[in-house]
Amino acid sequence: MPSSIPPLPGLTRYTRWDLVPDGLQTKTMLDRQGLKPGADPVGQVLYHGNSYAPLYEVTAAVPKRRLSPAQRAVLDRARESQYRCRRCGTRESEPLGKGRFCAPCRYAMTLWEQHDQAQALARELVADPAAVLLVVDVAPNSLPEAQGVAVVGVRDHQVLYAAEAGEYGTPERGAVLDRLDVLLEGRRVVEEPNFMGPYRRSPGALLRLPTPEPVVPGRDPLHPWAAPHSEENESVSKVWAGWFGWTERPSHTRPCVPWEWGGDIPMPWTRSLDVAADGLSMARVLHRIADGTEPVWGRAAWTLDGHGVGLPGVGA
């Protein structure tokens, strides 16, 4: 109900209930007697300080139409459906509201939708001839052969570029950046985010000094391919996490990548000193997700709730 109901024009206004003449009642008062208005309102009364309720003549009221047994049964079934989950059939003590799904089913369906969207995204990447994986390793303390960068085609598993990264500020690093600018222009870039391994895995590390100090303005502008994956580029872990379905807590509806690898959660791709080989491994993961053969978490919500993935047409 709105915070206030303005008065109707042309009708007498009564500011107190004791001023309302006998024989005038509101629609609610008539309803309690099994009646409904039989004519237009003849007045209005102020209530709650800022709202007006129309008043009707009791003598003009008519009996409300009674429901037939069949109509009553339909209404009863409709009310009952508000308490029963349309996916698993569980009856709750409170109305379920829009969608009519219980909390466990809504949780499982939310994660399933992200699982399904992850496969759709993987299929887009696999089908896109311009999609590439960008893997870098530029830690200052790494072995010289570990400081490298590789670009791998997602669809055909071809290593398009592999080179040592060189040190920041050197002609070698500048040549790498120039080559990436040309090679990645107009391409859909997929990357391995830094939290999947050493900090050096982030492509943005190619634009930073090997110290915590900020980059001096004027040297390396922000290249589109080095933008954070959450803003511009897809992340292979984003696709895999949605597919795998692991969550930190049972109440979370956002799948994520585990911080510690081990136990029943396997490493989905290699992480080594050979960045080109790691890129090929990640490309194979995307292909398996697209094909539906990549494993999912054994405790994923939609596998444990006992009701499959939802009703057809429900969006689960």
mmCIF file of C-alpha atoms in Angstrom:
data_model
loop_
_atom_site.group_PDB
_atom_site.id
_atom_site.type_symbol
_atom_site.label_atom_id
_atom_site.label_comp_id
_atom_site.label_asym_id
_atom_site.label_seq_id
_atom_site.Cartn_x
_atom_site.Cartn_y
_atom_site.Cartn_z
ATOM 1 C CA MET A 1 0.000 0.000 0.000
ATOM 2 C CA PRO A 2 1.342 3.479 -0.816
ATOM 3 C CA SER A 3 2.434 5.747 2.002
ATOM 4 C CA SER A 4 -0.553 8.006 1.395
ATOM 5 C CA ILE A 5 -3.797 7.923 -0.619
ATOM 6 C CA PRO A 6 -4.952 11.340 -1.837
ATOM 7 C CA PRO A 7 -8.622 12.352 -1.551
ATOM 8 C CA LEU A 8 -11.015 11.814 -4.437
ATOM 9 C CA PRO A 9 -12.206 15.096 -6.000
ATOM 10 C CA GLY A 10 -15.843 16.103 -5.590
ATOM 11 C CA LEU A 11 -16.600 13.901 -2.538
ATOM 12 C CA THR A 12 -17.319 15.043 0.978
ATOM 13 C CA ARG A 13 -14.346 14.578 3.292
ATOM 14 C CA TYR A 14 -14.658 13.439 6.893
ATOM 15 C CA THR A 15 -11.596 13.991 9.015
ATOM 16 C CA ARG A 16 -12.745 11.790 11.925
ATOM 17 C CA TRP A 17 -14.612 8.492 12.088
ATOM 18 C CA ASP A 18 -17.158 9.872 14.548
ATOM 19 C CA LEU A 19 -18.172 12.420 11.906
ATOM 20 C CA VAL A 20 -19.122 9.751 9.359
ATOM 21 C CA PRO A 21 -22.952 9.476 9.101
ATOM 22 C CA ASP A 22 -24.638 6.157 9.828
ATOM 23 C CA GLY A 23 -25.151 4.072 6.750
ATOM 24 C CA LEU A 24 -21.756 4.830 5.170
ATOM 25 C CA GLN A 25 -19.034 2.215 5.283
ATOM 26 C CA THR A 26 -15.752 1.460 3.592
ATOM 27 C CA LYS A 27 -15.250 -1.398 1.150
ATOM 28 C CA THR A 28 -13.421 -3.394 3.845
ATOM 29 C CA MET A 29 -16.312 -2.989 6.283
ATOM 30 C CA LEU A 30 -18.780 -4.155 3.648
ATOM 31 C CA ASP A 31 -16.588 -7.130 2.775
ATOM 32 C CA ARG A 32 -16.683 -8.362 6.360
ATOM 33 C CA GLN A 33 -20.456 -8.545 6.056
ATOM 34 C CA GLY A 34 -20.369 -10.438 2.785
ATOM 35 C CA LEU A 35 -21.282 -7.325 0.793
ATOM 36 C CA LYS A 36 -19.694 -5.234 -1.901
ATOM 37 C CA PRO A 37 -20.408 -1.687 -3.123
ATOM 38 C CA GLY A 38 -23.392 -1.427 -5.436
ATOM 39 C CA ALA A 39 -22.834 2.198 -6.412
ATOM 40 C CA ASP A 40 -20.127 4.838 -6.602
ATOM 41 C CA PRO A 41 -18.681 6.243 -3.343
ATOM 42 C CA VAL A 42 -20.550 9.165 -1.760
ATOM 43 C CA GLY A 43 -17.862 10.315 0.645
ATOM 44 C CA GLN A 44 -14.404 9.646 2.060
ATOM 45 C CA VAL A 45 -12.843 9.455 5.485
ATOM 46 C CA LEU A 46 -9.322 10.354 6.609
ATOM 47 C CA TYR A 47 -7.295 7.606 8.272
ATOM 48 C CA HIS A 48 -3.660 7.180 9.304
ATOM 49 C CA GLY A 49 -3.334 10.944 9.066
ATOM 50 C CA ASN A 50 -2.615 11.103 5.321
ATOM 51 C CA SER A 51 -4.920 8.700 3.477
ATOM 52 C CA TYR A 52 -8.578 8.776 2.460
ATOM 53 C CA ALA A 53 -10.850 5.727 2.186
ATOM 54 C CA PRO A 54 -13.963 5.921 -0.036
ATOM 55 C CA LEU A 55 -17.338 5.519 1.735
ATOM 56 C CA TYR A 56 -20.310 3.674 0.246
ATOM 57 C CA GLU A 57 -23.980 3.550 1.143
ATOM 58 C CA VAL A 58 -24.871 0.325 2.931
ATOM 59 C CA THR A 59 -28.386 0.398 1.452
ATOM 60 C CA ALA A 60 -26.914 0.264 -2.060
ATOM 61 C CA ALA A 61 -24.562 -2.647 -1.277
ATOM 62 C CA VAL A 62 -25.166 -6.028 -2.888
ATOM 63 C CA PRO A 63 -24.186 -9.531 -1.728
ATOM 64 C CA LYS A 64 -20.791 -10.744 -2.853
ATOM 65 C CA ARG A 65 -20.787 -13.573 -5.320
ATOM 66 C CA ARG A 66 -20.115 -16.875 -3.600
ATOM 67 C CA LEU A 67 -17.499 -19.236 -4.939
ATOM 68 C CA SER A 68 -18.618 -22.582 -6.247
ATOM 69 C CA PRO A 69 -17.005 -25.708 -4.753
ATOM 70 C CA ALA A 70 -14.936 -26.101 -7.921
ATOM 71 C CA GLN A 71 -13.705 -22.499 -7.742
ATOM 72 C CA ARG A 72 -12.904 -22.894 -4.062
ATOM 73 C CA ALA A 73 -10.895 -26.023 -4.827
ATOM 74 C CA VAL A 74 -8.904 -24.170 -7.492
ATOM 75 C CA LEU A 75 -8.093 -21.356 -5.055
ATOM 76 C CA ASP A 76 -7.093 -23.838 -2.361
ATOM 77 C CA ARG A 77 -4.733 -25.574 -4.763
ATOM 78 C CA ALA A 78 -3.276 -22.231 -5.804
ATOM 79 C CA ARG A 79 -2.651 -21.285 -2.176
ATOM 80 C CA GLU A 80 -1.081 -24.657 -1.470
ATOM 81 C CA SER A 81 1.245 -24.291 -4.461
ATOM 82 C CA GLN A 82 2.690 -21.143 -2.888
ATOM 83 C CA TYR A 83 4.120 -23.299 -0.099
ATOM 84 C CA ARG A 84 5.357 -26.233 -2.194
ATOM 85 C CA CYS A 85 8.621 -26.154 -4.169
ATOM 86 C CA ARG A 86 7.922 -26.710 -7.841
ATOM 87 C CA ARG A 87 11.279 -28.434 -8.289
ATOM 88 C CA CYS A 88 11.503 -30.970 -5.460
ATOM 89 C CA GLY A 89 7.964 -30.870 -4.004
ATOM 90 C CA THR A 90 9.034 -29.955 -0.460
ATOM 91 C CA ARG A 91 6.407 -28.018 1.520
ATOM 92 C CA GLU A 92 7.650 -24.981 3.416
ATOM 93 C CA SER A 93 5.991 -23.208 6.321
ATOM 94 C CA GLU A 94 6.094 -19.835 4.540
ATOM 95 C CA PRO A 95 5.046 -18.887 0.991
ATOM 96 C CA LEU A 96 7.951 -19.362 -1.408
ATOM 97 C CA GLY A 97 7.265 -16.210 -3.403
ATOM 98 C CA LYS A 98 8.258 -15.600 -7.014
ATOM 99 C CA GLY A 99 9.468 -18.731 -8.755
ATOM 100 C CA ARG A 100 8.233 -20.998 -5.939
ATOM 101 C CA PHE A 101 11.547 -22.710 -5.214
ATOM 102 C CA CYS A 102 12.819 -23.744 -1.796
ATOM 103 C CA ALA A 103 16.208 -22.442 -0.633
ATOM 104 C CA PRO A 104 18.202 -25.642 -1.387
ATOM 105 C CA CYS A 105 16.763 -25.869 -4.890
ATOM 106 C CA ARG A 106 17.334 -22.171 -5.562
ATOM 107 C CA TYR A 107 20.940 -22.587 -4.407
ATOM 108 C CA ALA A 108 21.522 -25.643 -6.595
ATOM 109 C CA MET A 109 19.868 -24.025 -9.599
ATOM 110 C CA THR A 110 21.944 -20.847 -9.253
ATOM 111 C CA LEU A 111 25.165 -22.832 -9.298
ATOM 112 C CA TRP A 112 23.918 -25.000 -12.148
ATOM 113 C CA GLU A 113 23.158 -21.918 -14.242
ATOM 114 C CA GLN A 114 26.738 -20.718 -13.778
ATOM 115 C CA HIS A 115 27.961 -24.208 -14.639
ATOM 116 C CA ASP A 116 25.901 -24.132 -17.824
ATOM 117 C CA GLN A 117 27.074 -20.603 -18.672
ATOM 118 C CA ALA A 118 30.702 -21.686 -18.208
ATOM 119 C CA GLN A 119 30.251 -24.386 -20.832
ATOM 120 C CA ALA A 120 28.593 -21.904 -23.182
ATOM 121 C CA LEU A 121 31.544 -19.532 -22.755
ATOM 122 C CA ALA A 122 34.047 -22.359 -23.320
ATOM 123 C CA ARG A 123 32.235 -23.299 -26.514
ATOM 124 C CA GLU A 124 32.415 -19.692 -27.705
ATOM 125 C CA LEU A 125 36.150 -19.579 -27.058
ATOM 126 C CA VAL A 126 36.817 -22.942 -28.693
ATOM 127 C CA ALA A 127 34.840 -21.930 -31.771
ATOM 128 C CA ASP A 128 36.495 -18.508 -32.066
ATOM 129 C CA PRO A 129 39.561 -18.657 -34.363
ATOM 130 C CA ALA A 130 40.772 -15.364 -32.870
ATOM 131 C CA ALA A 131 40.694 -16.554 -29.239
ATOM 132 C CA VAL A 132 44.144 -17.030 -27.685
ATOM 133 C CA LEU A 133 45.593 -17.923 -24.308
ATOM 134 C CA LEU A 134 48.212 -15.570 -22.902
ATOM 135 C CA VAL A 135 50.592 -17.015 -20.297
ATOM 136 C CA VAL A 136 53.510 -15.071 -18.821
ATOM 137 C CA ASP A 137 56.276 -15.718 -16.304
ATOM 138 C CA VAL A 138 58.365 -12.668 -15.500
ATOM 139 C CA ALA A 139 59.338 -12.990 -11.834
ATOM 140 C CA PRO A 140 62.709 -11.320 -11.180
ATOM 141 C CA ASN A 141 63.908 -14.288 -9.099
ATOM 142 C CA SER A 142 62.985 -16.970 -11.627
ATOM 143 C CA LEU A 143 65.493 -18.871 -13.662
ATOM 144 C CA PRO A 144 66.372 -17.095 -16.929
ATOM 145 C CA GLU A 145 64.601 -19.716 -18.997
ATOM 146 C CA ALA A 146 61.470 -19.269 -16.843
ATOM 147 C CA GLN A 147 61.095 -15.601 -17.675
ATOM 148 C CA GLY A 148 58.964 -15.978 -20.741
ATOM 149 C CA VAL A 149 55.687 -15.278 -22.457
ATOM 150 C CA ALA A 150 53.585 -17.478 -24.737
ATOM 151 C CA VAL A 151 50.480 -17.059 -26.880
ATOM 152 C CA VAL A 152 48.525 -20.214 -27.703
ATOM 153 C CA GLY A 153 45.530 -20.548 -30.028
ATOM 154 C CA VAL A 154 42.512 -21.898 -28.156
ATOM 155 C CA ARG A 155 40.838 -23.627 -31.079
ATOM 156 C CA ASP A 156 43.807 -25.273 -32.805
ATOM 157 C CA HIS A 157 46.289 -25.620 -29.896
ATOM 158 C CA GLN A 158 48.976 -23.829 -31.905
ATOM 159 C CA VAL A 159 51.777 -21.927 -30.151
ATOM 160 C CA LEU A 160 51.611 -18.598 -31.970
ATOM 161 C CA TYR A 161 54.393 -16.922 -30.030
ATOM 162 C CA ALA A 162 56.889 -17.957 -27.364
ATOM 163 C CA ALA A 163 59.850 -15.905 -26.189
ATOM 164 C CA GLU A 164 61.868 -14.858 -23.198
ATOM 165 C CA ALA A 165 60.296 -11.827 -21.579
ATOM 166 C CA GLY A 166 63.484 -9.929 -20.841
ATOM 167 C CA GLU A 167 63.909 -7.487 -17.985
ATOM 168 C CA TYR A 168 61.732 -4.438 -17.522
ATOM 169 C CA GLY A 169 63.059 -1.377 -19.350
ATOM 170 C CA THR A 170 65.342 -3.324 -21.691
ATOM 171 C CA PRO A 171 65.074 -3.476 -25.483
ATOM 172 C CA GLU A 172 64.222 -7.178 -25.156
ATOM 173 C CA ARG A 173 61.162 -6.438 -23.018
ATOM 174 C CA GLY A 174 60.141 -3.631 -25.347
ATOM 175 C CA ALA A 175 60.352 -5.974 -28.329
ATOM 176 C CA VAL A 176 58.119 -8.481 -26.524
ATOM 177 C CA LEU A 177 55.533 -5.805 -25.761
ATOM 178 C CA ASP A 178 55.588 -4.554 -29.357
ATOM 179 C CA ARG A 179 55.138 -8.084 -30.663
ATOM 180 C CA LEU A 180 52.200 -8.714 -28.313
ATOM 181 C CA ASP A 181 50.574 -5.442 -29.349
ATOM 182 C CA VAL A 182 50.591 -6.583 -32.983
ATOM 183 C CA LEU A 183 49.763 -10.245 -32.370
ATOM 184 C CA LEU A 184 46.888 -9.670 -29.926
ATOM 185 C CA GLU A 185 45.197 -6.760 -31.671
ATOM 186 C CA GLY A 186 41.543 -7.611 -32.290
ATOM 187 C CA ARG A 187 41.862 -11.010 -30.607
ATOM 188 C CA ARG A 188 39.891 -12.411 -27.712
ATOM 189 C CA VAL A 189 42.462 -12.868 -24.960
ATOM 190 C CA VAL A 190 42.107 -15.523 -22.274
ATOM 191 C CA GLU A 191 44.584 -15.562 -19.414
ATOM 192 C CA GLU A 192 45.576 -17.454 -16.320
ATOM 193 C CA PRO A 193 45.015 -15.074 -13.368
ATOM 194 C CA ASN A 194 47.757 -14.476 -10.849
ATOM 195 C CA PHE A 195 45.989 -16.213 -7.953
ATOM 196 C CA MET A 196 46.234 -19.505 -9.814
ATOM 197 C CA GLY A 197 49.938 -19.596 -9.130
ATOM 198 C CA PRO A 198 52.935 -17.312 -8.786
ATOM 199 C CA TYR A 199 52.200 -13.615 -8.929
ATOM 200 C CA ARG A 200 54.275 -13.396 -12.107
ATOM 201 C CA ARG A 201 51.517 -15.142 -14.078
ATOM 202 C CA SER A 202 49.591 -11.897 -14.466
ATOM 203 C CA PRO A 203 50.104 -10.319 -17.925
ATOM 204 C CA GLY A 204 50.153 -6.924 -16.230
ATOM 205 C CA ALA A 205 53.493 -7.935 -14.692
ATOM 206 C CA LEU A 206 55.090 -7.292 -18.082
ATOM 207 C CA LEU A 207 54.356 -3.586 -17.563
ATOM 208 C CA ARG A 208 55.714 -3.328 -14.021
ATOM 209 C CA LEU A 209 59.137 -2.894 -12.528
ATOM 210 C CA PRO A 210 60.487 -5.959 -10.678
ATOM 211 C CA THR A 211 59.922 -4.035 -7.425
ATOM 212 C CA PRO A 212 56.813 -2.860 -5.520
ATOM 213 C CA GLU A 213 57.431 0.656 -6.821
ATOM 214 C CA PRO A 214 54.867 2.030 -9.297
ATOM 215 C CA VAL A 215 55.659 2.270 -12.985
ATOM 216 C CA VAL A 216 56.981 5.650 -14.025
ATOM 217 C CA PRO A 217 54.426 7.360 -16.293
ATOM 218 C CA GLY A 218 55.409 7.721 -19.904
ATOM 219 C CA ARG A 219 57.013 4.342 -20.569
ATOM 220 C CA ASP A 220 54.532 1.485 -20.914
ATOM 221 C CA PRO A 221 50.934 2.623 -21.365
ATOM 222 C CA LEU A 222 48.267 0.121 -20.375
ATOM 223 C CA HIS A 223 47.986 -2.315 -23.240
ATOM 224 C CA PRO A 224 44.488 -3.728 -23.857
ATOM 225 C CA TRP A 225 45.730 -7.311 -23.604
ATOM 226 C CA ALA A 226 47.240 -6.617 -20.171
ATOM 227 C CA ALA A 227 44.066 -5.200 -18.633
ATOM 228 C CA PRO A 228 42.762 -7.086 -15.576
ATOM 229 C CA HIS A 229 40.809 -10.150 -16.694
ATOM 230 C CA SER A 230 37.792 -9.063 -14.643
ATOM 231 C CA GLU A 231 37.459 -5.959 -16.817
ATOM 232 C CA GLU A 232 38.553 -6.849 -20.334
ATOM 233 C CA ASN A 233 39.824 -10.373 -20.813
ATOM 234 C CA GLU A 234 38.347 -13.725 -19.949
ATOM 235 C CA SER A 235 40.109 -15.919 -17.419
ATOM 236 C CA VAL A 236 40.497 -19.650 -17.875
ATOM 237 C CA SER A 237 39.976 -20.080 -14.130
ATOM 238 C CA LYS A 238 36.685 -18.156 -14.328
ATOM 239 C CA VAL A 239 35.405 -20.622 -16.903
ATOM 240 C CA TRP A 240 36.714 -23.634 -15.021
ATOM 241 C CA ALA A 241 35.430 -22.482 -11.619
ATOM 242 C CA GLY A 242 31.897 -22.051 -12.941
ATOM 243 C CA TRP A 243 32.048 -25.493 -14.527
ATOM 244 C CA PHE A 244 33.610 -27.268 -11.532
ATOM 245 C CA GLY A 245 31.136 -25.769 -9.026
ATOM 246 C CA TRP A 246 33.363 -25.534 -5.925
ATOM 247 C CA THR A 247 32.299 -23.002 -3.254
ATOM 248 C CA GLU A 248 34.026 -21.979 -0.040
ATOM 249 C CA ARG A 249 30.884 -22.407 2.071
ATOM 250 C CA PRO A 250 27.566 -24.180 1.492
ATOM 251 C CA SER A 251 25.721 -20.852 1.473
ATOM 252 C CA HIS A 252 27.841 -19.304 -1.279
ATOM 253 C CA THR A 253 26.311 -19.149 -4.737
ATOM 254 C CA ARG A 254 29.463 -17.990 -6.481
ATOM 255 C CA PRO A 255 31.869 -20.754 -7.528
ATOM 256 C CA CYS A 256 35.521 -19.921 -7.158
ATOM 257 C CA VAL A 257 38.998 -21.392 -7.510
ATOM 258 C CA PRO A 258 40.333 -23.123 -4.373
ATOM 259 C CA TRP A 259 43.311 -21.402 -2.830
ATOM 260 C CA GLU A 260 44.950 -24.670 -1.837
ATOM 261 C CA TRP A 261 45.160 -27.438 -4.409
ATOM 262 C CA GLY A 262 45.073 -31.007 -3.186
ATOM 263 C CA GLY A 263 42.812 -33.608 -1.708
ATOM 264 C CA ASP A 264 39.772 -34.273 -3.889
ATOM 265 C CA ILE A 265 40.256 -31.095 -5.993
ATOM 266 C CA PRO A 266 42.774 -31.756 -8.778
ATOM 267 C CA MET A 267 44.877 -29.179 -10.582
ATOM 268 C CA PRO A 268 43.022 -28.777 -13.883
ATOM 269 C CA TRP A 269 46.061 -27.707 -15.926
ATOM 270 C CA THR A 270 49.818 -27.719 -15.636
ATOM 271 C CA ARG A 271 51.771 -24.949 -13.979
ATOM 272 C CA SER A 272 55.437 -25.190 -14.774
ATOM 273 C CA LEU A 273 58.442 -23.272 -16.069
ATOM 274 C CA ASP A 274 57.316 -23.953 -19.646
ATOM 275 C CA VAL A 275 54.642 -21.305 -20.236
ATOM 276 C CA ALA A 276 53.859 -22.567 -23.742
ATOM 277 C CA ALA A 277 53.150 -26.056 -22.407
ATOM 278 C CA ASP A 278 50.965 -24.546 -19.685
ATOM 279 C CA GLY A 279 49.022 -22.624 -22.316
ATOM 280 C CA LEU A 280 48.430 -25.812 -24.292
ATOM 281 C CA SER A 281 47.255 -27.515 -21.104
ATOM 282 C CA MET A 282 44.755 -24.725 -20.432
ATOM 283 C CA ALA A 283 43.504 -24.875 -24.015
ATOM 284 C CA ARG A 284 42.796 -28.575 -23.537
ATOM 285 C CA VAL A 285 40.820 -27.760 -20.363
ATOM 286 C CA LEU A 286 38.617 -25.339 -22.311
ATOM 287 C CA HIS A 287 38.034 -27.999 -24.962
ATOM 288 C CA ARG A 288 37.036 -30.567 -22.327
ATOM 289 C CA ILE A 289 34.605 -28.108 -20.757
ATOM 290 C CA ALA A 290 33.119 -27.360 -24.168
ATOM 291 C CA ASP A 291 32.745 -31.103 -24.799
ATOM 292 C CA GLY A 292 31.339 -31.752 -21.321
ATOM 293 C CA THR A 293 34.105 -34.220 -20.412
ATOM 294 C CA GLU A 294 35.933 -32.096 -17.810
ATOM 295 C CA PRO A 295 35.141 -33.416 -14.284
ATOM 296 C CA VAL A 296 32.952 -31.423 -11.897
ATOM 297 C CA TRP A 297 33.255 -31.263 -8.131
ATOM 298 C CA GLY A 298 31.789 -34.389 -6.574
ATOM 299 C CA ARG A 299 29.986 -32.248 -3.989
ATOM 300 C CA ALA A 300 28.588 -29.711 -6.430
ATOM 301 C CA ALA A 301 25.164 -28.539 -5.229
ATOM 302 C CA TRP A 302 23.163 -29.823 -8.178
ATOM 303 C CA THR A 303 24.673 -33.309 -7.757
ATOM 304 C CA LEU A 304 23.830 -33.574 -4.055
ATOM 305 C CA ASP A 305 20.300 -32.225 -3.723
ATOM 306 C CA GLY A 306 18.787 -35.350 -5.217
ATOM 307 C CA HIS A 307 16.580 -33.564 -7.728
ATOM 308 C CA GLY A 308 18.709 -33.385 -10.836
ATOM 309 C CA VAL A 309 19.225 -29.991 -12.434
ATOM 310 C CA GLY A 310 15.676 -28.689 -12.327
ATOM 311 C CA LEU A 311 12.452 -28.724 -14.264
ATOM 312 C CA PRO A 312 12.445 -28.189 -18.042
ATOM 313 C CA GLY A 313 11.912 -24.548 -18.875
ATOM 314 C CA VAL A 314 12.653 -23.368 -15.337
ATOM 315 C CA GLY A 315 16.127 -22.127 -16.171
ATOM 316 C CA ALA A 316 18.063 -24.540 -13.980
#
